[in-house]
Amino acid sequence: MNTFSNLFLIFILLSQATSSLSKCHPEDKKILLQIKKELNNPTFLSSWEPHTDCCNFKWFGVSCSSLTNDRVTDLSISNVTLTSQFPPSIGNISYLRSLFIYHLPNLTGTIPESITKLTRLVYLTISETGVTGPIPKFTAQSKSLVNLDLSHNNLFGGLPPLLYKLPSLSGILFNNNKLTGSIPRSYGYFNNSGVAALDLSYNNLSGKLPISLANLDIYLVELAYNKLEGDASMLFGSNKKTLVIDISGNNFEFDFGKIELSKTITTLDVSHNKIYGNFPMGMENVTFLNVSYNRLCGEIPKVGYFNTFDGSSFIHNKCLCGSPLPSCK
């Protein structure tokens, strides 16, 4: 499970500290019972009974907070046996701050647009499910949203272009879906919202990267295994705070030797592209490297952690040489 999604668990623990005296709000109870019905009354929700209090940890996966007048603030359903469509009534729990739907492969249907009405949401995880359809169109009203994890589903369609307007957004995890189209120009303007991680890997995204992505200064950029092409050098920069860049499995084509690496980068995977040139300066801090299946030439550097990389990090290039490959003539 993704590190950013784990922030949700910390959030739950903090919120639970204020819920010991809560009593379920009638409107929230009504909505939860409707959700139970929409999920086909699964056995793991047997604790959701009309005559019991949905707060005080008596209902599976439900937490409330006295800070919000005893409203339901957290809902977590994961790793249980469930065959159902995604329950549309979730979008009606108006005080919800965290929603965690994880590892429910038989949860199908689409994510309802009504989920964007949950303007108090801080953490949203819908991951490892069978849901399909487009990504909901979040707007600037979702001003509290910090982590948006919709990874490992069957979502299709394009990337929502207005995410940059979400002022608190830190993690965007759309990897392992069936998303298509190009990366919007607006994705170069996340800096104002403090985005730290952007993972769009393992989709069917295509086209060239917008030049605006040069503005990105985030910790993690993952675009691996799409159908992207052209120049990706704008993702790099010596003054950036980047830790991880993975652009492997695309059709990128640019001069590797001319990029400038951040002083903080530790993980770099550019394998399976059409990248040419030699190695850039500033490789000393890279602890994981894969440049295989490209068109690189020249001698492999003897700096930093390079003596720990085996031949698989460098194979199938045009004319790389030096340890761990055959020596240069």
mmCIF file with all atom_site columns, C-alpha atoms in Angstrom, residues 242-243 261-268 281-289 303-306 309:
data_model
loop_
_atom_site.group_PDB
_atom_site.id
_atom_site.type_symbol
_atom_site.label_atom_id
_atom_site.label_alt_id
_atom_site.label_comp_id
_atom_site.label_asym_id
_atom_site.label_entity_id
_atom_site.label_seq_id
_atom_site.pdbx_PDB_ins_code
_atom_site.Cartn_x
_atom_site.Cartn_y
_atom_site.Cartn_z
_atom_site.occupancy
_atom_site.B_iso_or_equiv
_atom_site.pdbx_formal_charge
_atom_site.auth_seq_id
_atom_site.auth_comp_id
_atom_site.auth_asym_id
_atom_site.auth_atom_id
_atom_site.pdbx_PDB_model_num
ATOM 1  C CA . THR A 1 242 ? 13.409 15.608 -6.517  1.00 0.00 ? 242 THR A CA 1
ATOM 2  C CA . LEU A 1 243 ? 14.081 12.245 -4.866  1.00 0.00 ? 243 LEU A CA 1
ATOM 3  C CA . LEU A 1 261 ? 20.178 16.265 -11.664 1.00 0.00 ? 261 LEU A CA 1
ATOM 4  C CA . SER A 1 262 ? 18.930 17.478 -8.326  1.00 0.00 ? 262 SER A CA 1
ATOM 5  C CA . LYS A 1 263 ? 21.345 17.082 -5.438  1.00 0.00 ? 263 LYS A CA 1
ATOM 6  C CA . THR A 1 264 ? 18.719 15.023 -3.597  1.00 0.00 ? 264 THR A CA 1
ATOM 7  C CA . ILE A 1 265 ? 17.864 12.428 -6.252  1.00 0.00 ? 265 ILE A CA 1
ATOM 8  C CA . THR A 1 266 ? 18.326 8.820  -5.113  1.00 0.00 ? 266 THR A CA 1
ATOM 9  C CA . THR A 1 267 ? 16.229 6.790  -7.567  1.00 0.00 ? 267 THR A CA 1
ATOM 10 C CA . LEU A 1 268 ? 16.465 7.185  -11.341 1.00 0.00 ? 268 LEU A CA 1
ATOM 11 C CA . MET A 1 281 ? 27.103 15.180 -13.864 1.00 0.00 ? 281 MET A CA 1
ATOM 12 C CA . GLY A 1 282 ? 25.744 14.784 -10.343 1.00 0.00 ? 282 GLY A CA 1
ATOM 13 C CA . MET A 1 283 ? 25.162 11.017 -10.200 1.00 0.00 ? 283 MET A CA 1
ATOM 14 C CA . GLU A 1 284 ? 26.938 10.637 -6.839  1.00 0.00 ? 284 GLU A CA 1
ATOM 15 C CA . ASN A 1 285 ? 23.818 10.292 -4.677  1.00 0.00 ? 285 ASN A CA 1
ATOM 16 C CA . VAL A 1 286 ? 21.854 7.897  -6.903  1.00 0.00 ? 286 VAL A CA 1
ATOM 17 C CA . THR A 1 287 ? 21.373 4.609  -5.024  1.00 0.00 ? 287 THR A CA 1
ATOM 18 C CA . PHE A 1 288 ? 19.097 2.962  -7.609  1.00 0.00 ? 288 PHE A CA 1
ATOM 19 C CA . LEU A 1 289 ? 19.782 3.346  -11.322 1.00 0.00 ? 289 LEU A CA 1
ATOM 20 C CA . VAL A 1 303 ? 31.279 7.691  -8.736  1.00 0.00 ? 303 VAL A CA 1
ATOM 21 C CA . GLY A 1 304 ? 28.989 7.282  -5.761  1.00 0.00 ? 304 GLY A CA 1
ATOM 22 C CA . TYR A 1 305 ? 27.171 3.951  -5.695  1.00 0.00 ? 305 TYR A CA 1
ATOM 23 C CA . PHE A 1 306 ? 28.030 2.916  -9.262  1.00 0.00 ? 306 PHE A CA 1
ATOM 24 C CA . PHE A 1 309 ? 25.088 -1.577 -9.824  1.00 0.00 ? 309 PHE A CA 1
#
